[in-house]
mmCIF file of C-alpha atoms and ligand atoms in Angstrom:
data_model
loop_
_atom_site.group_PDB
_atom_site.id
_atom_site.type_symbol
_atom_site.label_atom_id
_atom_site.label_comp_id
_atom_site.label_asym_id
_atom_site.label_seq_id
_atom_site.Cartn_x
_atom_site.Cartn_y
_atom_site.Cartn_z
ATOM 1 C CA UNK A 238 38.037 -21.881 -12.718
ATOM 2 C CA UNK A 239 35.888 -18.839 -11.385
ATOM 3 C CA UNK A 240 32.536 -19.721 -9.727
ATOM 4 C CA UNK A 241 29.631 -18.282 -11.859
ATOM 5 C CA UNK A 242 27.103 -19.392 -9.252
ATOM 6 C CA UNK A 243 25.332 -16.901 -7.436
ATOM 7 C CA UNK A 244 22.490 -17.574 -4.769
ATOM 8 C CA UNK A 245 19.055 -16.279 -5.858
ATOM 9 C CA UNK A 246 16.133 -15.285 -3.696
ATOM 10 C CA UNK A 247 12.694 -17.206 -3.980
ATOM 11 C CA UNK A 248 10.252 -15.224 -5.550
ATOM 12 C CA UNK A 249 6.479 -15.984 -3.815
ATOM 13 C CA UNK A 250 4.579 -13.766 -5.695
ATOM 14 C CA UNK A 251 0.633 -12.837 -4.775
ATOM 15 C CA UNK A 252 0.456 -10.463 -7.578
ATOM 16 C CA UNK A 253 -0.989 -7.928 -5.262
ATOM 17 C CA UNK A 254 -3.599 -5.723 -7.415
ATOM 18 C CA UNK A 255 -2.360 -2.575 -8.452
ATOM 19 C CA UNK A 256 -4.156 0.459 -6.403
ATOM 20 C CA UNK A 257 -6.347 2.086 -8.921
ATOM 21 C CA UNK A 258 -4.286 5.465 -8.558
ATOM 22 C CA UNK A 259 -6.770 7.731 -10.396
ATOM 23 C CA UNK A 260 -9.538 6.692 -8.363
ATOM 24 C CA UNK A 261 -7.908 6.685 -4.990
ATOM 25 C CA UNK A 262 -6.177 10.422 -6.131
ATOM 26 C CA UNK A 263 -9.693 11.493 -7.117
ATOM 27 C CA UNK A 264 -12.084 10.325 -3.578
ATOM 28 C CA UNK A 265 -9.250 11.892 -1.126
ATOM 29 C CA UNK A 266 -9.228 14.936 -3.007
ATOM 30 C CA UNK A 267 -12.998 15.129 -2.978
ATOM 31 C CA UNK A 268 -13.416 15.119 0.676
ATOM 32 C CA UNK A 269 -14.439 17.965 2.649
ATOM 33 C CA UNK A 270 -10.150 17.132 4.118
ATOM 34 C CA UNK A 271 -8.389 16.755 1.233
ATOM 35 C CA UNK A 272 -5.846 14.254 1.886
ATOM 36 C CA UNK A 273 -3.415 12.110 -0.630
ATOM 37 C CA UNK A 274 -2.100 8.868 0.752
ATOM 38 C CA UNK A 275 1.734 8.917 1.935
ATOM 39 C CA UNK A 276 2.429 5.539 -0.078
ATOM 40 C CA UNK A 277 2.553 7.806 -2.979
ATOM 41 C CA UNK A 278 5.741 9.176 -1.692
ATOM 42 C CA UNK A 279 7.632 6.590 -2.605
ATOM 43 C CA UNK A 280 8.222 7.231 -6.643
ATOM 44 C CA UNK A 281 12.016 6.683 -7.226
ATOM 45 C CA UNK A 282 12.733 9.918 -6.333
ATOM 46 C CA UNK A 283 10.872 10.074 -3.368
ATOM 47 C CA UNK A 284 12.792 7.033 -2.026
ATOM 48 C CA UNK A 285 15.772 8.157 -2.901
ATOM 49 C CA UNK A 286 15.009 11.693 -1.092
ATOM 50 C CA UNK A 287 13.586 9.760 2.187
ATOM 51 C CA UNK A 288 17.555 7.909 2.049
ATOM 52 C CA UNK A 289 18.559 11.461 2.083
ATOM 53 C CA UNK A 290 16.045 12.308 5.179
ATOM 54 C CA UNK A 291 17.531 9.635 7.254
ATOM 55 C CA UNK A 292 20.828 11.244 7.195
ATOM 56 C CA UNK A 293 19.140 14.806 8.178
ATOM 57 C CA UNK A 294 20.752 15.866 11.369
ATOM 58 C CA UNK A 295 17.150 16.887 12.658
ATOM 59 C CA UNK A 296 15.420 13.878 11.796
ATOM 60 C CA UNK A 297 17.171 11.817 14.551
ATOM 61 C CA UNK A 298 14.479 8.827 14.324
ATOM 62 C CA UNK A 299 16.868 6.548 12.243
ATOM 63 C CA UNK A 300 20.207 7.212 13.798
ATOM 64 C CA UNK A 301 18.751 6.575 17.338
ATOM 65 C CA UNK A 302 17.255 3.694 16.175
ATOM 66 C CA UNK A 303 20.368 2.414 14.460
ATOM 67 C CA UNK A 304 22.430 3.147 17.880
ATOM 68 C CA UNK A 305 19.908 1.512 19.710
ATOM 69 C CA UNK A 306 20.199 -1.644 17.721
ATOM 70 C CA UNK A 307 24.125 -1.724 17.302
ATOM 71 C CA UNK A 308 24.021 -1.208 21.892
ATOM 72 C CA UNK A 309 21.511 -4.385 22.362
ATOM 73 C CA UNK A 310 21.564 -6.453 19.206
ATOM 74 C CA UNK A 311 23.340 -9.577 21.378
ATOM 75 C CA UNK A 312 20.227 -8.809 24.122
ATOM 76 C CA UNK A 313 17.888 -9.309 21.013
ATOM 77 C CA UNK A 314 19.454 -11.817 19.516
ATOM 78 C CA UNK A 315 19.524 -14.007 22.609
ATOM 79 C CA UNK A 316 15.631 -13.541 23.193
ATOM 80 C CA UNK A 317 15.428 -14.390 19.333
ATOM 81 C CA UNK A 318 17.182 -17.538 19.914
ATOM 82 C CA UNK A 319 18.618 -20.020 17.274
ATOM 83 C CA UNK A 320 17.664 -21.167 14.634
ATOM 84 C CA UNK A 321 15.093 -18.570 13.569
ATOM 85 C CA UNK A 322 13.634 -17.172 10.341
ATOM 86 C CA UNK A 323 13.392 -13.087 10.360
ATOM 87 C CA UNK A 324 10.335 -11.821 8.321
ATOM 88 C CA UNK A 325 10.838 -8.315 7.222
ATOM 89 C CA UNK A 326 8.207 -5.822 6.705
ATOM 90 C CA UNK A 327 9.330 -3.579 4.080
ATOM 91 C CA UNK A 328 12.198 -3.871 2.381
ATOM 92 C CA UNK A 329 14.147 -0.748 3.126
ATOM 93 C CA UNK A 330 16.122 -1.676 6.325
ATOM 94 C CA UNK A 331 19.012 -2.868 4.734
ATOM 95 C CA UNK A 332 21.622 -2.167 7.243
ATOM 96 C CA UNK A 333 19.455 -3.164 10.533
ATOM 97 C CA UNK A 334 18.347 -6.623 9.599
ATOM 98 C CA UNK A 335 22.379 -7.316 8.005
ATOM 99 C CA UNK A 336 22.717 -6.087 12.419
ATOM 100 C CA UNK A 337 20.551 -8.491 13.401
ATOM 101 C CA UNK A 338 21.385 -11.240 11.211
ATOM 102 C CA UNK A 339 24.516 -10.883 11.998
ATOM 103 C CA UNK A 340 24.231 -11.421 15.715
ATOM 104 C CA UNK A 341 21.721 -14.179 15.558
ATOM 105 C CA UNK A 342 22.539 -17.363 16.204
ATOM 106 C CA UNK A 343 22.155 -20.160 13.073
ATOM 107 C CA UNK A 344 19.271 -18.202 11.571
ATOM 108 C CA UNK A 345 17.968 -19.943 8.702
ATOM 109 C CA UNK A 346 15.922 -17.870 6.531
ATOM 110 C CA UNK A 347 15.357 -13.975 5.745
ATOM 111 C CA UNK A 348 12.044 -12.910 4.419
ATOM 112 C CA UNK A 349 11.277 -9.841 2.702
ATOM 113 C CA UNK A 350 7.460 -8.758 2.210
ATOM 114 C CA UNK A 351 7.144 -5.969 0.189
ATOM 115 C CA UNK A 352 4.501 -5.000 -2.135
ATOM 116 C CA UNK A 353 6.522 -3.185 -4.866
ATOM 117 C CA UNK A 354 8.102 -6.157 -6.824
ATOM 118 C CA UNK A 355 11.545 -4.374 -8.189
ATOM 119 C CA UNK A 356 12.126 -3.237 -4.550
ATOM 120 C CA UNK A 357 11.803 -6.849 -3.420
ATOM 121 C CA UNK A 358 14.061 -8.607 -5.796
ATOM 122 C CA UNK A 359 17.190 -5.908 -5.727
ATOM 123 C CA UNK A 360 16.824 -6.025 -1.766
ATOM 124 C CA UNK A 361 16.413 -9.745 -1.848
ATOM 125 C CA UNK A 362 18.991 -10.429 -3.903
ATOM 126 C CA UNK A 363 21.486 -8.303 -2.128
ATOM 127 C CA UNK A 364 20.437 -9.991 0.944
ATOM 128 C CA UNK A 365 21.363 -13.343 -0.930
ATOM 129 C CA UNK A 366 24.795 -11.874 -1.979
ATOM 130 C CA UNK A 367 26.143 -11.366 1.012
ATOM 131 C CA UNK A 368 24.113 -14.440 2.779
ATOM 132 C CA UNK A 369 24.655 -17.409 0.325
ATOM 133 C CA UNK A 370 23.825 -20.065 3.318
ATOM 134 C CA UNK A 371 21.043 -18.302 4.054
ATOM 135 C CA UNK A 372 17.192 -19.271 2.798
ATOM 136 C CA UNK A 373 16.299 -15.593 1.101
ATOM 137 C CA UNK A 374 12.857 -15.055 0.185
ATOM 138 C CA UNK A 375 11.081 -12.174 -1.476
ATOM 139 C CA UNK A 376 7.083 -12.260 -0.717
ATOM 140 C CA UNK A 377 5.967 -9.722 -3.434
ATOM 141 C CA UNK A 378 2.484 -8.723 -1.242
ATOM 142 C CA UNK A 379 0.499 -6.445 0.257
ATOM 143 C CA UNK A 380 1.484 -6.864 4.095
ATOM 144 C CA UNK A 381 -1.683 -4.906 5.236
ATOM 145 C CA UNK A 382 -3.635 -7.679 4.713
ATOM 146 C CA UNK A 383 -3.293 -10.950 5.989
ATOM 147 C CA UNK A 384 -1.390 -13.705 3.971
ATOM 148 C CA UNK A 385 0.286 -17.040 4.162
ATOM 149 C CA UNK A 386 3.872 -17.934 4.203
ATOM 150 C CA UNK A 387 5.201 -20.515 2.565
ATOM 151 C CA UNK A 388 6.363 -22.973 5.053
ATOM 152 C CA UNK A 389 10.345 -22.418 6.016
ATOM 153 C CA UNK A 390 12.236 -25.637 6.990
ATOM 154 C CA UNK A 391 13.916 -25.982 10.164
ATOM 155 C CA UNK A 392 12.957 -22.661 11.523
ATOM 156 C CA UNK A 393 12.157 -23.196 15.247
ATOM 157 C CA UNK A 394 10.737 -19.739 15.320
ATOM 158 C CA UNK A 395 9.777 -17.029 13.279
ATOM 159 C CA UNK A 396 10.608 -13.393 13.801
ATOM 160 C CA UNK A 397 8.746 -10.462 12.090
ATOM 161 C CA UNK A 398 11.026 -7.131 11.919
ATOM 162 C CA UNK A 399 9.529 -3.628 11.589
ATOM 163 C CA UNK A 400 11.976 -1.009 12.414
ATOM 164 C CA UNK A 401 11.927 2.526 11.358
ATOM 165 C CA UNK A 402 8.798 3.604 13.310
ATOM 166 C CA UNK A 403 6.595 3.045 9.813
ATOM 167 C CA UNK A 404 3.836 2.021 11.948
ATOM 168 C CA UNK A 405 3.608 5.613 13.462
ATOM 169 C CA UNK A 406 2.197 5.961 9.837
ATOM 170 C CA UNK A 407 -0.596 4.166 10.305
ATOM 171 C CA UNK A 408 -3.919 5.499 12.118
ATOM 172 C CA UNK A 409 -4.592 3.436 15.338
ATOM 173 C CA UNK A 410 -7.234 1.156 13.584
ATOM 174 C CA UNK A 411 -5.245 0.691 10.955
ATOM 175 C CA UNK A 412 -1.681 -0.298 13.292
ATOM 176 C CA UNK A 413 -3.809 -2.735 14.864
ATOM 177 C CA UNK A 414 -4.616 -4.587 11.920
ATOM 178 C CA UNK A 415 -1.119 -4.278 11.156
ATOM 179 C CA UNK A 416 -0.086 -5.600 13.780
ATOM 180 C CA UNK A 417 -2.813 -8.164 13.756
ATOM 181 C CA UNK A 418 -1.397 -9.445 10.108
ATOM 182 C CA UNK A 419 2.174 -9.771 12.106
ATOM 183 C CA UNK A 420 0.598 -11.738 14.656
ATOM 184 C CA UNK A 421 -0.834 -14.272 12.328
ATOM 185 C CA UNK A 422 2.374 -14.175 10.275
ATOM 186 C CA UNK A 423 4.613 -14.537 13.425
ATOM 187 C CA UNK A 424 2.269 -17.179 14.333
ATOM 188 C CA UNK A 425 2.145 -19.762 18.379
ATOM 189 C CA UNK A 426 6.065 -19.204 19.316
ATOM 190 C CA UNK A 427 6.674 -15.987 16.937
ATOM 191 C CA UNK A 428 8.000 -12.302 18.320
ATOM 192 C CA UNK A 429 8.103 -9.140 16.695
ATOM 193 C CA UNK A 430 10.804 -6.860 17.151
ATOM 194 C CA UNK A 431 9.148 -3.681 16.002
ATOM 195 C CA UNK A 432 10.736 0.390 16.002
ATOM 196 C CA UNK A 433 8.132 3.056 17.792
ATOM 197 C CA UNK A 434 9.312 6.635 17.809
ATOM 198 C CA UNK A 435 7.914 8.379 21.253
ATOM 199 C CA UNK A 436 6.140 11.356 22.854
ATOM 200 C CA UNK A 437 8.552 14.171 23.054
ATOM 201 C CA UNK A 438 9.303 17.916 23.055
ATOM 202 C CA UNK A 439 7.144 19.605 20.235
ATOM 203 C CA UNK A 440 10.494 21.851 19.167
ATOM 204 C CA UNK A 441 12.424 18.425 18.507
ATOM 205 C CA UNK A 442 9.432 16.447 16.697
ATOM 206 C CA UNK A 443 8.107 19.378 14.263
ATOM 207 C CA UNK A 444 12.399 20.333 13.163
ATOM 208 C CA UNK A 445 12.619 16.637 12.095
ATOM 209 C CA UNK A 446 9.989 17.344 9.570
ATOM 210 C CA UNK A 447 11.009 20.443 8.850
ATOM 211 C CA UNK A 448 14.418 20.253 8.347
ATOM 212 C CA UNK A 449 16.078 23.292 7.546
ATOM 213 C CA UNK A 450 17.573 22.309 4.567
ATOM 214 C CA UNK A 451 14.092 21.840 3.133
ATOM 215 C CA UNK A 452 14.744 17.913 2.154
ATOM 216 C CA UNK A 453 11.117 17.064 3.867
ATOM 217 C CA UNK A 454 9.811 19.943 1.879
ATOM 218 C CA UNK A 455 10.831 18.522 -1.106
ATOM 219 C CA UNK A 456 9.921 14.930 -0.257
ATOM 220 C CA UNK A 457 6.492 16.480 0.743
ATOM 221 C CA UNK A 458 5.875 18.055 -2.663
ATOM 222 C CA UNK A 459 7.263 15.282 -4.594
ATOM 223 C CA UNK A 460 4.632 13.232 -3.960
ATOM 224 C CA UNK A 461 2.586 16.143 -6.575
ATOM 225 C CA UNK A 462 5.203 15.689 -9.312
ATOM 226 C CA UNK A 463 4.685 11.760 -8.716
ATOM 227 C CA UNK A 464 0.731 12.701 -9.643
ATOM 228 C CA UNK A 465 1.765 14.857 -12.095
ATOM 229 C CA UNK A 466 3.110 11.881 -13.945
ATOM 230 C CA UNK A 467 0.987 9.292 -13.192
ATOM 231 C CA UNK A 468 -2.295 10.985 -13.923
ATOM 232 C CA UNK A 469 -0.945 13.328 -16.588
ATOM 233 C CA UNK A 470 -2.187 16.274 -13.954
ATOM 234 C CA UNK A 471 -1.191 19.891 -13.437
ATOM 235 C CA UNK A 472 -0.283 20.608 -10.090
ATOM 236 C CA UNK A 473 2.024 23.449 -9.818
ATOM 237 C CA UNK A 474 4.252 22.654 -7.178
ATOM 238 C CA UNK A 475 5.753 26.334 -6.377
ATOM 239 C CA UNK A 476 1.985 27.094 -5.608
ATOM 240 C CA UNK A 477 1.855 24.693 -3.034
ATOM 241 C CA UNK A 478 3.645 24.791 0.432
ATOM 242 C CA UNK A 479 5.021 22.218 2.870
ATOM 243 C CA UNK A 480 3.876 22.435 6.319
ATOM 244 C CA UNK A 481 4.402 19.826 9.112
ATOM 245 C CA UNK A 482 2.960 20.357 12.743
ATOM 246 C CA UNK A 483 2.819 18.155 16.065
ATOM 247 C CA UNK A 484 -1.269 17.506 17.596
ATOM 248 C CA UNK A 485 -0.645 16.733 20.751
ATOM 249 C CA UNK A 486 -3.983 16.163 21.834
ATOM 250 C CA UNK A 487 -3.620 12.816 19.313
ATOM 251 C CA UNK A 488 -0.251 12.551 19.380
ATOM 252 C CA UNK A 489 0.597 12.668 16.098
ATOM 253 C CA UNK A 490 2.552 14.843 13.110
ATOM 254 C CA UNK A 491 0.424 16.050 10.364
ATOM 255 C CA UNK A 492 1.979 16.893 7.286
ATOM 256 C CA UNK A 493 0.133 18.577 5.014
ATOM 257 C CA UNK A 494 0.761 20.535 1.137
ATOM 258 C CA UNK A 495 -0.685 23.953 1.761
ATOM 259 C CA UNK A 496 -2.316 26.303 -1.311
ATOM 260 C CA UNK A 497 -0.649 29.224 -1.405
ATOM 261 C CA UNK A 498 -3.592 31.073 -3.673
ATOM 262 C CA UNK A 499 -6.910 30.242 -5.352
ATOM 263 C CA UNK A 500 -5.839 27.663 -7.978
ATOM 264 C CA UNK A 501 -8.188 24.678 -10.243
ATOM 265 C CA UNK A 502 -5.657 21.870 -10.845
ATOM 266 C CA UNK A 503 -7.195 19.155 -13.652
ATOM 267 C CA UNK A 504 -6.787 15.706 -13.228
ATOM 268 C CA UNK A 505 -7.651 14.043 -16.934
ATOM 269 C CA UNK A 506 -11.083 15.330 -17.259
ATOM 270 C CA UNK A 507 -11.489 16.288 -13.144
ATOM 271 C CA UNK A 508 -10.812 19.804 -11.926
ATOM 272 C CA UNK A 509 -10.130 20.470 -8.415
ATOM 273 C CA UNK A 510 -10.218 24.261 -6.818
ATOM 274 C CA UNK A 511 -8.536 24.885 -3.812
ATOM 275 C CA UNK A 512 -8.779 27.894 -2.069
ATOM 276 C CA UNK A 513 -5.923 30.044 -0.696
ATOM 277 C CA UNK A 514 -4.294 28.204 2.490
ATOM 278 C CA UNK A 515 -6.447 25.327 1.541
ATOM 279 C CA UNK A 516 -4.149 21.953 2.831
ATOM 280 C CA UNK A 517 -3.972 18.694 1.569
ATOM 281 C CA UNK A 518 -3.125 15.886 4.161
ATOM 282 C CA UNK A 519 0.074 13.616 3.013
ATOM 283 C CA UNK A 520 0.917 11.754 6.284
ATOM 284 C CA UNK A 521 0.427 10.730 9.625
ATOM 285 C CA UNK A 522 3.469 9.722 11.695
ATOM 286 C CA UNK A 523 2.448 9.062 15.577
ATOM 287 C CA UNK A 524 4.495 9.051 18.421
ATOM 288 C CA UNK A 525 3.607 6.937 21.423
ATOM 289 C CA UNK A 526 4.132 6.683 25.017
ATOM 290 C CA UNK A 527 5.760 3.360 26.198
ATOM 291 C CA UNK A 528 2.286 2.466 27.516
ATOM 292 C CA UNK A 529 0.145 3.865 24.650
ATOM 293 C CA UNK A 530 2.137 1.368 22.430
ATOM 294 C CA UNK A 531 1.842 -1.486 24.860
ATOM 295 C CA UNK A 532 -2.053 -1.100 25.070
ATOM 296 C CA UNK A 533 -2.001 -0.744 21.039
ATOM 297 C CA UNK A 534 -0.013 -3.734 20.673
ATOM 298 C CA UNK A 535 -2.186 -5.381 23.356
ATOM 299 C CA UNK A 536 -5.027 -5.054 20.598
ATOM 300 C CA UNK A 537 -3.109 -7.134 18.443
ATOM 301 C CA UNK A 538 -2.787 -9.822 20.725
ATOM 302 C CA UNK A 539 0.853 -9.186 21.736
ATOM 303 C CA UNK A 540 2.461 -8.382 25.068
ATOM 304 C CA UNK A 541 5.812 -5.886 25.243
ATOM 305 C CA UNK A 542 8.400 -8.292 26.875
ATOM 306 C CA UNK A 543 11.342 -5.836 25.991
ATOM 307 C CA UNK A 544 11.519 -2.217 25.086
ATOM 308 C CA UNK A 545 15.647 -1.205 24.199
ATOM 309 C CA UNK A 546 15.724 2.918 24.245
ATOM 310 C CA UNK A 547 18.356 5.366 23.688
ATOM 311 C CA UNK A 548 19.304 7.507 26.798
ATOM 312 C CA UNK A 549 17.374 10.200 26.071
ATOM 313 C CA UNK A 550 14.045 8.377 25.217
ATOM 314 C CA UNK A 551 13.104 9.442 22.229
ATOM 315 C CA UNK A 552 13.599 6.278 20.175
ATOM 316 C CA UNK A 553 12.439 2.428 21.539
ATOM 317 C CA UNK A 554 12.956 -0.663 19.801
ATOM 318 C CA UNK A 555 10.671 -3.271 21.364
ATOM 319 C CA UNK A 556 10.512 -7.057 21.554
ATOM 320 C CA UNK A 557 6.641 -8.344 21.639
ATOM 321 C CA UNK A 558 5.485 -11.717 21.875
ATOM 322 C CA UNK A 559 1.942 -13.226 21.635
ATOM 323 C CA UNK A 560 0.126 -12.132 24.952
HETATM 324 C C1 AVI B 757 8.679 6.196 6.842
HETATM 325 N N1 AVI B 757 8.286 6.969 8.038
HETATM 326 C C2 AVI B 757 8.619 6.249 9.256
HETATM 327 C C3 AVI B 757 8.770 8.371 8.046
HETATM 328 C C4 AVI B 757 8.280 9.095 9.323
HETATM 329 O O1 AVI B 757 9.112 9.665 10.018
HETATM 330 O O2 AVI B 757 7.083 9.032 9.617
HETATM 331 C C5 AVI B 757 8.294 9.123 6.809
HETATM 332 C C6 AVI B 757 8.696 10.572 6.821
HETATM 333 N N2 AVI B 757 7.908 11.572 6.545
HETATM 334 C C7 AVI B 757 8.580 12.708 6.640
HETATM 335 N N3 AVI B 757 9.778 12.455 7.033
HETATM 336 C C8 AVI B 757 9.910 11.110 7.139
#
């Protein structure tokens, strides 16, 4: 007879509140910047067109990462230890923590913390799938602010994992209390193995966000439609233009949704005018240095024991332990 039994994730769930969208829409778009936060990318078809930006021959960021991972996962591993429970951040790194779990040696639990519950359980329960001996749990929560784990049996250490370079997308205050939230989470004998993308030529930073088959454009611009549908607004997305540039004096990509004319857009009751060439912010993604990250993860209380980078630099996976 066929076994019907299939290992399920745990399910810790800290019901994080739901952002009030309207009213977070309505203050950036009322400041003298207009700016929209980048978690409103991710709508289902926004996720599914980031997937399709990872496979972008410009946007190198994941691929280098990937290769970077697949050259020194046994290094990592070995600094990891046995018998250790990985905490992901996210749950979008499907193949990279299947790499690491892989290599590790006895690991006895995979964590997923990830604030939008669906998400969670399919990644979860893939996870459990194809890792029946392992502990699987989903943490439905908000990971940008601090919260407790439920205890995990037998780990001998605990490992937080944040590839991808997602905390480029955070302002420095804000990657610090990131980071800070890791810490805690990670807690005495804890590492973090974390993905930063780095400083490089501005021709190679500003073509991975502007791909030229217009995929950022339309993940850019999405983010309107998303809007569109969950405030029942008008924004007319042919009047509004992508545009992605590299500050180097702060080291950062700005991606913004430029007007292309003079155009009111109504949210509910609210009307908004924006002039011609008038840009809304969507997203920050810094690049660091090798010491601009070490002296930002210094702020978190963490010291850079490793740092794993392609041959060209342009990618590091690092290795950080409390400092
Ligand atoms: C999710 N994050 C790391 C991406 C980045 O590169 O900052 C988001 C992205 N925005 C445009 N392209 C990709």
């Amino acid at each position: 007879m066929q076994s019907t039994f299939r290992a399920a994730p745990r399910l810790i769930d800290f019901f994080p509140p739901r952002t009030e969208i309207r009213a977070d829409v309505l203050d950036g778009l009322s400041q003298v910047q207009k700016k929209l936060s980048p978690k409103y990318f991710y709508d289902a078809r926004g996720s599914h067109l980031f997937e399709d930006i990872t496979r972008l021959p410009e946007y190198y960021l994941t691929r280098t990462e990937h290769s970077i991972m697949q050259a020194s996962v046994t290094e990592m591993a070995r600094l990891v230890g046995p018998n250790a429970a990985v905490i992901e951040f996210g749950s979008g790194a499907g193949a990279k923590i299947r790499l690491l779990l892989d290599q590790l040696l006895n690991p006895v639990a995979s964590v997923a913390v990830e604030i939008s519950r669906d998400h969670l359980l399919d990644a979860a329960q893939a996870l459990a799938d194809d890792y029946p001996h392992l502990d699987i749990l989903a943490v439905c929560a908000d990971f940008t602010r601090p919260f407790e784990l439920p205890p995990i049996s037998n780990a001998r250490r605990k490992l937080v994992f944040f590839p991808g370079s997602t905390i480029g997308n955070f302002p420095p205050d804000e990657a610090v209390s990131l980071l800070k939230v890791m810490n805690q989470v990670a807690g005495r004998d804890g590492a973090l193995l974390i993905g930063a993308d780095l400083v490089k030529d501005n021709h190679l930073l500003e073509a991975a966000y502007n791909d030229s088959a217009g995929v950022t454009a339309e993940f850019n611009l999405n983010l309107l439609a998303h809007i569109n549908r969950e405030l029942q607004a008008d924004f007319d997305l042919a009047s509004f233009r992508h545009q992605a540039v590299y500050n180097k004096a702060a080291g950062r990509i700005e991606m913004y949704l430029v007007s292309q004319c003079e155009q009111t857009v109504h949210i509910g009751d609210r009307r908004i005018v924006f002039s011609p060439g008038e840009r809304i912010l969507t997203e920050y993604a810094y690049k660091y240095s090798l010491g601009g990250f070490a002296d930002l993860a210094a702020r978190a209380g963490f010291r850079v024991e490793k740092v794993w980078t392609d041959s060209q630099k342009h990618f590091s996976v690092q290795y950080l332990v409390r400092g």
